[in-house]
PDB file of C-alpha atoms in Angstrom:
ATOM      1  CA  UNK A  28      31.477 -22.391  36.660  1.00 51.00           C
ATOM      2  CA  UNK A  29      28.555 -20.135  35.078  1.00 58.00           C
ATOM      3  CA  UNK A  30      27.094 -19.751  37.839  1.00 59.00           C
ATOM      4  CA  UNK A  31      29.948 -18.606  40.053  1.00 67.00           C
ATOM      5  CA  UNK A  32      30.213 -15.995  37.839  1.00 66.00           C
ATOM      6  CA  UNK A  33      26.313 -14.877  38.058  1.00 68.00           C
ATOM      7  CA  UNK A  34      27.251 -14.593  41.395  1.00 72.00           C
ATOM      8  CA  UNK A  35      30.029 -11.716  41.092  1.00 74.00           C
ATOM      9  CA  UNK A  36      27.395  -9.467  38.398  1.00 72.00           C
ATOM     10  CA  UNK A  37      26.790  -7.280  41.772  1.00 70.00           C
ATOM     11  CA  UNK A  38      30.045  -5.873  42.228  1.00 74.00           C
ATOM     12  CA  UNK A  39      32.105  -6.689  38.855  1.00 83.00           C
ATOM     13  CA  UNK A  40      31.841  -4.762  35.549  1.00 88.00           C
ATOM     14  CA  UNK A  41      29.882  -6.610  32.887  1.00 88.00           C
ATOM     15  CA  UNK A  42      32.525  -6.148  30.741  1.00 91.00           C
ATOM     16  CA  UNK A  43      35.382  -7.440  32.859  1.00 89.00           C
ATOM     17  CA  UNK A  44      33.201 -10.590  33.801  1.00 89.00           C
ATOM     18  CA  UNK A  45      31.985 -11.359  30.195  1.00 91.00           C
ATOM     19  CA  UNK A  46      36.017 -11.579  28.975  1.00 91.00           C
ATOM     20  CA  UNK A  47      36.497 -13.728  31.969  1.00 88.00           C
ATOM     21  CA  UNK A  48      33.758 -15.870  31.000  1.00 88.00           C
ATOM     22  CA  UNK A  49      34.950 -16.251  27.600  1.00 91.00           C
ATOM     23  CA  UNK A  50      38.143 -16.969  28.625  1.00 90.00           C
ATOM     24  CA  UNK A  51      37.305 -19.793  31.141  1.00 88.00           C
ATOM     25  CA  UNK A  52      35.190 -21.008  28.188  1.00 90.00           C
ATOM     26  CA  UNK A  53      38.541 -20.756  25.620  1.00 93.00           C
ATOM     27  CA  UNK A  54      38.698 -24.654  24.422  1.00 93.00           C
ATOM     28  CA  UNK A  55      41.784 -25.902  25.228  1.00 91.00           C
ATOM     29  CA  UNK A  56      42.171 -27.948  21.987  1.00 93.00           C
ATOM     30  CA  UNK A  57      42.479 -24.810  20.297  1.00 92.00           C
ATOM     31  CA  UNK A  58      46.116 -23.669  21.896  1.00 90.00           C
ATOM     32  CA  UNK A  59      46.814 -20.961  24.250  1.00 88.00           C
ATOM     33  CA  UNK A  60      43.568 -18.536  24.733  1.00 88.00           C
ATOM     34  CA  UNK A  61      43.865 -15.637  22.664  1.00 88.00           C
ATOM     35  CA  UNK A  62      43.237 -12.965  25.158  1.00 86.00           C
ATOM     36  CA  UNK A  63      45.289 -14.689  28.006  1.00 79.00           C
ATOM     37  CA  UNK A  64      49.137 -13.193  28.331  1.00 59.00           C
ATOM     38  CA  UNK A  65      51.135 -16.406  28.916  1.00 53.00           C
ATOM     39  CA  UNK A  66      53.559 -15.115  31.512  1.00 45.00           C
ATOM     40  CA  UNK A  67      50.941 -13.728  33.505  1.00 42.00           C
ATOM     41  CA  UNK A  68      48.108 -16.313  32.789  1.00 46.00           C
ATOM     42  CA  UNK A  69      45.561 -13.338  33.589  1.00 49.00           C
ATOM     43  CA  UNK A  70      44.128 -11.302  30.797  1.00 52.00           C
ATOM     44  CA  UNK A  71      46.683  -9.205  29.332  1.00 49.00           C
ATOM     45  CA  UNK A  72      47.072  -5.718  27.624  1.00 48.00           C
ATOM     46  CA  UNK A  73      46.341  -4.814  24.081  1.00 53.00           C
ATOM     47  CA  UNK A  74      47.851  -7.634  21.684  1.00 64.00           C
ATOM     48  CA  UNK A  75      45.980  -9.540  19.441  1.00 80.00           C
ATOM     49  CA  UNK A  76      42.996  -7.148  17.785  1.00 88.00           C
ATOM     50  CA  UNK A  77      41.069 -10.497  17.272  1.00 92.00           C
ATOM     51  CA  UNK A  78      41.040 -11.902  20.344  1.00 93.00           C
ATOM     52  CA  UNK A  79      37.488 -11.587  21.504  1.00 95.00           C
ATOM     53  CA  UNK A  80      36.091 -11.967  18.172  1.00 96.00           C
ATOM     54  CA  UNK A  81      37.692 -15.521  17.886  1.00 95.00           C
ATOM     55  CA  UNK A  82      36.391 -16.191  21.759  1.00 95.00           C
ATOM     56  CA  UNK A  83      32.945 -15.409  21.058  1.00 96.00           C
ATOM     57  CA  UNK A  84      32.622 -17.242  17.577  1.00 97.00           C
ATOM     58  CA  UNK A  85      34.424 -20.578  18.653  1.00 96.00           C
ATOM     59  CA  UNK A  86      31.794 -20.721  21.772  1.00 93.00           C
ATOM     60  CA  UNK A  87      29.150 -19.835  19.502  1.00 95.00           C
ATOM     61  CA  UNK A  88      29.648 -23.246  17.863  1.00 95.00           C
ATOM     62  CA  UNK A  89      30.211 -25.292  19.961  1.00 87.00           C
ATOM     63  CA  UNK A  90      31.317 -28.647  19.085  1.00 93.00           C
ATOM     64  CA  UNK A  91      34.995 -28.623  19.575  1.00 95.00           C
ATOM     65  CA  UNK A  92      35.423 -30.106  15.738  1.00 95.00           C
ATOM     66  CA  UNK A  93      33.231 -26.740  14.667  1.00 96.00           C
ATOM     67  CA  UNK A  94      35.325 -25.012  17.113  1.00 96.00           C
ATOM     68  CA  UNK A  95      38.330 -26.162  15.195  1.00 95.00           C
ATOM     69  CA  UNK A  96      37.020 -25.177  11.698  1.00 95.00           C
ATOM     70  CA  UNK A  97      36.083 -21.489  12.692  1.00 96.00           C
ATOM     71  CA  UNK A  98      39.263 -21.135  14.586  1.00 95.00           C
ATOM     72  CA  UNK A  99      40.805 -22.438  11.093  1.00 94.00           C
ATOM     73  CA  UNK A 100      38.342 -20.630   8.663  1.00 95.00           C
ATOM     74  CA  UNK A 101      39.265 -17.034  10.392  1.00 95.00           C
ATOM     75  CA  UNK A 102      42.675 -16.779   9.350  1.00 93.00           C
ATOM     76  CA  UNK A 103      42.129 -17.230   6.089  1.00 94.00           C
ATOM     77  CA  UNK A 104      39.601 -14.343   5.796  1.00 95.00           C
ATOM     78  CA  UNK A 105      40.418 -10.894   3.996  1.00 95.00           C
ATOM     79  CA  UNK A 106      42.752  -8.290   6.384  1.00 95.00           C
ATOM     80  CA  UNK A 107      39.507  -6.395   5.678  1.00 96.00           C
ATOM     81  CA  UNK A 108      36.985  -9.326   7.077  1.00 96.00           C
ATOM     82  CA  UNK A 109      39.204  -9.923   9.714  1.00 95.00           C
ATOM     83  CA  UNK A 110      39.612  -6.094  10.789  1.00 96.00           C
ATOM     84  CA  UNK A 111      35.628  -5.751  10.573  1.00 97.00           C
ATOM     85  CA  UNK A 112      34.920  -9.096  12.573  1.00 97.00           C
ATOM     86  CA  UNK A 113      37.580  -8.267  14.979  1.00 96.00           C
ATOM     87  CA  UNK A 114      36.375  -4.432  15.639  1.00 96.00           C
ATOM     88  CA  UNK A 115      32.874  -5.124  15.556  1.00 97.00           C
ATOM     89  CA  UNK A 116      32.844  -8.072  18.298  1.00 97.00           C
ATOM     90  CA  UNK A 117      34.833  -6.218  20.742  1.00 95.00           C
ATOM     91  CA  UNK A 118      32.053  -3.033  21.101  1.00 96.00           C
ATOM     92  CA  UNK A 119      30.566  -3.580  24.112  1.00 95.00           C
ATOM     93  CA  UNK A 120      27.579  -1.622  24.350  1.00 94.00           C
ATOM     94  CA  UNK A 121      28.361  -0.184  27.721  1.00 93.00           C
ATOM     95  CA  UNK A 122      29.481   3.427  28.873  1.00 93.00           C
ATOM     96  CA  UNK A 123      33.267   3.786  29.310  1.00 91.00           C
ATOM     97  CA  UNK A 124      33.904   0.006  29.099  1.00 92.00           C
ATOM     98  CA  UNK A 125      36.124  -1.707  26.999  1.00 91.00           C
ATOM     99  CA  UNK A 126      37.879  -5.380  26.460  1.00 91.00           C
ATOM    100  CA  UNK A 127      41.462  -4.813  27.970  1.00 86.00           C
ATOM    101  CA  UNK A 128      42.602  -7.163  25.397  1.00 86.00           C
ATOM    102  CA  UNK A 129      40.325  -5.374  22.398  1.00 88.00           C
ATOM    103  CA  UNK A 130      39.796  -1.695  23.557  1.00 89.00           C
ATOM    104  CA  UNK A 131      37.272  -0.630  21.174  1.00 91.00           C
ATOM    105  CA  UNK A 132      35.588   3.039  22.220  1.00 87.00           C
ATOM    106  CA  UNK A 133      32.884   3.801  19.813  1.00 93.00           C
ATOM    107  CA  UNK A 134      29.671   2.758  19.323  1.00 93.00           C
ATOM    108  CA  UNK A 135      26.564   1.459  18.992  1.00 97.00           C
ATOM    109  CA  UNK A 136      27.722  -2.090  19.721  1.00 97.00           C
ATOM    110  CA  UNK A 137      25.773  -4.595  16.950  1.00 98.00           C
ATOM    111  CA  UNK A 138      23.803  -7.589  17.836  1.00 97.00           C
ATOM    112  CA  UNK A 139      23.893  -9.876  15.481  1.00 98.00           C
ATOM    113  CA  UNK A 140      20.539 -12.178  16.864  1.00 97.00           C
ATOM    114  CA  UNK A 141      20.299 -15.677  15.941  1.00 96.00           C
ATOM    115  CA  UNK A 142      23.811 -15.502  15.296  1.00 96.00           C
ATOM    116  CA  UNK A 143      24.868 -18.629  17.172  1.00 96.00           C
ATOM    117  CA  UNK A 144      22.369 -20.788  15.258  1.00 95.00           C
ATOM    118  CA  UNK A 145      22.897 -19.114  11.869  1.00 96.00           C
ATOM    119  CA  UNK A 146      26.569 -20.266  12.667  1.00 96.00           C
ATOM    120  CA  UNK A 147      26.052 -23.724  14.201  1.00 95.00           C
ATOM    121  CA  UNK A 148      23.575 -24.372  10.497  1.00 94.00           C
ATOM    122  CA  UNK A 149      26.678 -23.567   8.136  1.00 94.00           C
ATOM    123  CA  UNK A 150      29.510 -24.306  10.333  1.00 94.00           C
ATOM    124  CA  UNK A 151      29.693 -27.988   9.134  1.00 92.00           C
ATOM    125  CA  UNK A 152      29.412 -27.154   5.653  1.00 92.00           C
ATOM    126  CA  UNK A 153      30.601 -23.710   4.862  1.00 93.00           C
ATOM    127  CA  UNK A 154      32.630 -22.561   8.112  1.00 94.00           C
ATOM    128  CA  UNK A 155      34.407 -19.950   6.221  1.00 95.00           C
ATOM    129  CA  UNK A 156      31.460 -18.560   4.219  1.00 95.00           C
ATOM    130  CA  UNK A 157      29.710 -18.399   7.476  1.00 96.00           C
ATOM    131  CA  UNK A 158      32.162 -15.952   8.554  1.00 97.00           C
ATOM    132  CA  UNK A 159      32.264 -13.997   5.772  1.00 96.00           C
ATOM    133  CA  UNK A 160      28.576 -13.292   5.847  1.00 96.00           C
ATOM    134  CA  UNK A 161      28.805 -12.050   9.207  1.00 97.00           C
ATOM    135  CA  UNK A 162      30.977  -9.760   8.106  1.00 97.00           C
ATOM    136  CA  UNK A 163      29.201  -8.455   5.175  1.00 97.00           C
ATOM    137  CA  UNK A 164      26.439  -7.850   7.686  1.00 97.00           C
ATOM    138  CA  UNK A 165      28.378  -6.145  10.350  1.00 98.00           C
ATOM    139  CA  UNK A 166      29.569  -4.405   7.711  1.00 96.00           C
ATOM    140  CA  UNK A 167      26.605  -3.049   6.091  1.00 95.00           C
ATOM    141  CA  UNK A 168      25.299  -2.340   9.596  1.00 96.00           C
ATOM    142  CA  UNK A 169      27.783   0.419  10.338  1.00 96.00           C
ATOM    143  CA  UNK A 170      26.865   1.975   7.190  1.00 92.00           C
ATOM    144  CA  UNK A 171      23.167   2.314   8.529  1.00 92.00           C
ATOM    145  CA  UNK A 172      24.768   3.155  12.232  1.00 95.00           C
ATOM    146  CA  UNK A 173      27.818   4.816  11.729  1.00 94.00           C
ATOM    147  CA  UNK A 174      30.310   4.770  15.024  1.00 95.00           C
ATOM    148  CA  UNK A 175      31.194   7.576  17.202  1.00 95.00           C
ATOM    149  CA  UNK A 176      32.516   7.772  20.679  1.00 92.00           C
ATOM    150  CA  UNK A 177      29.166   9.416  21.989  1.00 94.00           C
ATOM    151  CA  UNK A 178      27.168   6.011  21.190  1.00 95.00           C
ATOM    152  CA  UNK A 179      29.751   3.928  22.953  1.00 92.00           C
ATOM    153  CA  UNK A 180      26.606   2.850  25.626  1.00 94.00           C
ATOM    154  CA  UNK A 181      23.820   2.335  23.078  1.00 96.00           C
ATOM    155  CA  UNK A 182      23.747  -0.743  20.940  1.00 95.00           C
ATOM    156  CA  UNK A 183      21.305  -1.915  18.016  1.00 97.00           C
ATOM    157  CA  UNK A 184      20.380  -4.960  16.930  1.00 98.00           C
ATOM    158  CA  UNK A 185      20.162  -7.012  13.616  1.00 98.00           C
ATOM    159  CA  UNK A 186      18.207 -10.226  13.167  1.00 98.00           C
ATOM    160  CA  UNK A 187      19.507 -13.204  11.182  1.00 97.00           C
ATOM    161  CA  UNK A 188      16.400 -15.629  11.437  1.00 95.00           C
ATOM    162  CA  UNK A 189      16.177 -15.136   7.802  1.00 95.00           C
ATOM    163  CA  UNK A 190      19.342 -16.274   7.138  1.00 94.00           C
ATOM    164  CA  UNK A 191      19.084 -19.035   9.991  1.00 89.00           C
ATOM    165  CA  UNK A 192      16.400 -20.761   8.069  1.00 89.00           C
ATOM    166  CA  UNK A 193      18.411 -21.350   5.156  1.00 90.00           C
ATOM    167  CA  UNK A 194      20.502 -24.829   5.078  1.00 84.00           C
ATOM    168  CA  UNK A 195      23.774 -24.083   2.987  1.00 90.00           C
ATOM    169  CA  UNK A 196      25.679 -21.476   1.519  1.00 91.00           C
ATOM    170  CA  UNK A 197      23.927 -22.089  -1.998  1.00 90.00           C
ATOM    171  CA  UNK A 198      20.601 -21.558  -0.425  1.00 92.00           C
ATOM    172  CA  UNK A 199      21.415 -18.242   0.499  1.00 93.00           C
ATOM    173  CA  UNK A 200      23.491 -17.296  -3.124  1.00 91.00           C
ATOM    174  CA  UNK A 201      20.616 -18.615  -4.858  1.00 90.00           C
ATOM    175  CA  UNK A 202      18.328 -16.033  -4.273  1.00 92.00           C
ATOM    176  CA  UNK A 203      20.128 -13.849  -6.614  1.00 90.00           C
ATOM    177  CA  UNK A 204      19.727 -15.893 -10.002  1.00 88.00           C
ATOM    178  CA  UNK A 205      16.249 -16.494  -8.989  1.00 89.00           C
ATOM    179  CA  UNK A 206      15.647 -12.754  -8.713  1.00 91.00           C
ATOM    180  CA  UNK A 207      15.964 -11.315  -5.347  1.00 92.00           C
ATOM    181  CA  UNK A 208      18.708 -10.236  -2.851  1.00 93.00           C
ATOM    182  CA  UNK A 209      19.769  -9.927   0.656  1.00 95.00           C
ATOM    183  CA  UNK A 210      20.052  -6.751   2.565  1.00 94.00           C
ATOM    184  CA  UNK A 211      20.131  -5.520   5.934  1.00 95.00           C
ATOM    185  CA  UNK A 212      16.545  -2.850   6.533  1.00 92.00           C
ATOM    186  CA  UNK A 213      16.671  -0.868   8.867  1.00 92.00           C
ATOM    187  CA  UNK A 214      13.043  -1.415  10.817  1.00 92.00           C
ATOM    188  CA  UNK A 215      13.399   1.339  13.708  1.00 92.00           C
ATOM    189  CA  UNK A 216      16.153   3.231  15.140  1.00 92.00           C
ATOM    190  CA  UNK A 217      17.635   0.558  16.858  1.00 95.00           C
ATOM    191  CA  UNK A 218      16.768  -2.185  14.958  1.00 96.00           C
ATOM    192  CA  UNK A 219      17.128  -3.799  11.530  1.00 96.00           C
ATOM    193  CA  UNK A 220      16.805  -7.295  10.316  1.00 96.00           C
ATOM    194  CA  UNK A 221      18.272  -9.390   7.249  1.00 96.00           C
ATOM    195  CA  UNK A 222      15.779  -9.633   4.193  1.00 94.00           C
ATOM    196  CA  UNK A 223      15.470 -11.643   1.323  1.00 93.00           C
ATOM    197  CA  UNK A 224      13.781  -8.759  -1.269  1.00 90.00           C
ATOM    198  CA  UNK A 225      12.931  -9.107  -5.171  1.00 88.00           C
ATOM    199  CA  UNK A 226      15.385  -7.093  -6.966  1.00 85.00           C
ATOM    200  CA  UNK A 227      12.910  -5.495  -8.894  1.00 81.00           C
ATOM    201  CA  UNK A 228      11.937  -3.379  -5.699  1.00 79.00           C
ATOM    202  CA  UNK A 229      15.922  -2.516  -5.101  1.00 74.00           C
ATOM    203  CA  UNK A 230      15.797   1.158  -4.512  1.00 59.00           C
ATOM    204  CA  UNK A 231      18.301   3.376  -7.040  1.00 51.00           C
ATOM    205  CA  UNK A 232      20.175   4.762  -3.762  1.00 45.00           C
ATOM    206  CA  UNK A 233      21.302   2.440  -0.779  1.00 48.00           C
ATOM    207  CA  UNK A 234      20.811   4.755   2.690  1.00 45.00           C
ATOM    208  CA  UNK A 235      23.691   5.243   4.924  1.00 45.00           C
ATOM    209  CA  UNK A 236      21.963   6.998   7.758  1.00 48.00           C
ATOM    210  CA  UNK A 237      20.633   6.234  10.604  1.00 43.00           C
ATOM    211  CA  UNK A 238      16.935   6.302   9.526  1.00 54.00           C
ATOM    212  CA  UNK A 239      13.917   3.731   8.905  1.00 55.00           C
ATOM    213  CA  UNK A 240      14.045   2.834   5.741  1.00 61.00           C
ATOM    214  CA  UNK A 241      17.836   2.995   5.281  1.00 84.00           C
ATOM    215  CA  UNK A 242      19.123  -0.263   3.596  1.00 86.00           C
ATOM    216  CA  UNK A 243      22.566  -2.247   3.486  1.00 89.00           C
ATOM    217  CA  UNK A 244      22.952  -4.564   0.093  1.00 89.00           C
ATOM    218  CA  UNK A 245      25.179  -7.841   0.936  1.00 92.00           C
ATOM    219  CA  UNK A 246      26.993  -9.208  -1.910  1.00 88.00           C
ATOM    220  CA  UNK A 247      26.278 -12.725  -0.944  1.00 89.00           C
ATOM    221  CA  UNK A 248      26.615 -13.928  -4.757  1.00 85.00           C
ATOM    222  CA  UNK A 249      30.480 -13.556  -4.402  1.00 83.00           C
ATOM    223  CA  UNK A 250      30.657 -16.716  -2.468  1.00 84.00           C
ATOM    224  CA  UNK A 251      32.280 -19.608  -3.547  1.00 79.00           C
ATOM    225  CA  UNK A 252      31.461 -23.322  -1.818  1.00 71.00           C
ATOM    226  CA  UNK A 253      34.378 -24.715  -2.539  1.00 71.00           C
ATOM    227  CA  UNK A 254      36.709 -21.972  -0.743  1.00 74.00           C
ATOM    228  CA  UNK A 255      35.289 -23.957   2.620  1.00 72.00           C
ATOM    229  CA  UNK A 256      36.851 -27.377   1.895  1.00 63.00           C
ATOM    230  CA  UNK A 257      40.471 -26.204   3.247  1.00 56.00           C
ATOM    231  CA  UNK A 258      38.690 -25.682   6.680  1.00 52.00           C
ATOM    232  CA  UNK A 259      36.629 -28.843   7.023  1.00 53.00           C
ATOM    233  CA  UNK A 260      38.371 -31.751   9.304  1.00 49.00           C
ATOM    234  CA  UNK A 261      41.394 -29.135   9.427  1.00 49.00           C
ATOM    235  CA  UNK A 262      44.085 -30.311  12.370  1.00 45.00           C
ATOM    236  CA  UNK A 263      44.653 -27.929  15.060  1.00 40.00           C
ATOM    237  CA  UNK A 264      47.877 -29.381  16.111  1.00 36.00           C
ATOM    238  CA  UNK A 265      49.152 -27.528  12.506  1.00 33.00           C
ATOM    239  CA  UNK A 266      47.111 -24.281  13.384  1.00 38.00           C
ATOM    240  CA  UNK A 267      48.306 -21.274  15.489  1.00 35.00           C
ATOM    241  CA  UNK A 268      46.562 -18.163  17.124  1.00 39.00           C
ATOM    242  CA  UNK A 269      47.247 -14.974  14.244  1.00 38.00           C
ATOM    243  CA  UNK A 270      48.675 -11.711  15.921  1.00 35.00           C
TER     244      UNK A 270
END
């Protein structure tokens, strides 16, 4: 249970005890747990790059027929989506501590807030739009933060209640024919938030350093509503766990 694992925050790494939550917390509809090495039915050494990024969005949604449709909606993103979701979601934020699944060593780790609700909005709609935008996000992030191996304890975070507001995928591409844009501003040096801006303010230069003021434009009007359709009421018992 949760709480049973509260309980063991005294003497066991955060890191190690957030994987095993997220593992307990794998939904079994979904197949064998990503992170879980069958023969040893512990968590097992480096295999699948994705494998906390998958646990973390599939409990972010919750409902095991949302569950389904991000599991589904993941495989079908870019090598390059997948490679920025995956890498991204395994930073943990802490000194010398990484996934033993997803050993990633650099930092700062990225918060995306209001991510769970910006995901639970779309999910039912636009499940692998949803997932695209986080990655345009995380992705403009590092731009602002780049990684290194000396930030691998500091983290930042990016808000999403912007995004979280809006109700469907052409909400948020909308902006752009009505003459703004999205983009991730930096507020502080840990912090940033996603904006909806009028284009006529767009600066000439988009910043890539870690500075106030530094700015991340997301391409949002690439989207397309109907590339979600193949993941909506998708059945797992066709699906299987990428490598």
């Amino acid at each position: 249970s949760s709480f049973s694992i509260v309980q063991r925050l005294a003497y066991t790494p955060p890191t190690q005890l957030y994987l095993e939550f997220l593992i307990e917390w794998w939904p079994k509809h979904l197949g064998p747990c990503p992170a879980v090495c069958p023969e040893l039915a512990q968590p097992g050494p480096p295999g699948n790059p994705a494998a906390v990024a998958l646990m973390r969005l599939v409990i972010q949604v919750q409902d095991s027929n949302d569950q389904a449709s991000i599991f589904s909606a993941f495989s079908r993103l870019s090598v390059q989506e997948q490679h920025t979701l995956s890498v991204e979601m395994a930073r943990t934020g802490v000194q010398s501590e990484c996934y033993s699944c997803t050993p990633v060593a650099e930092g700062p780790a990225i918060l995306v807030y209001y991510s769970p609700a910006f995901l639970r909005n779309l999910v039912t709609s636009a499940p692998f739009n949803a997932l695209r935008i986080l990655a345009s996000i995380y992705e403009q992030s590092r731009a602002i933060w780049p990684a290194s191996t000396e930030q691998q304890g500091e983290w930042v975070t990016v808000y999403v209640d912007a995004l979280k507001e809006c109700g469907n995928v052409g909400d948020i591409c909308g902006v752009y024919k009505a003459g703004s844009y999205w983009a991730v501003v930096q507020k502080s040096l840990q912090e940033a938030a996603v904006e909806k801006n009028d284009l006529r303010d767009l600066p000439k230069t988009v910043g890539v350093e870690a500075k106030p003021g530094a700015i991340g434009v997301l391409s949002f009007w690439e989207l397309n509503e109907q590339d979600d359709q193949v993941d909506l009421g998708c059945d797992m018992s066709t699906k299987a766990i990428t490598n």
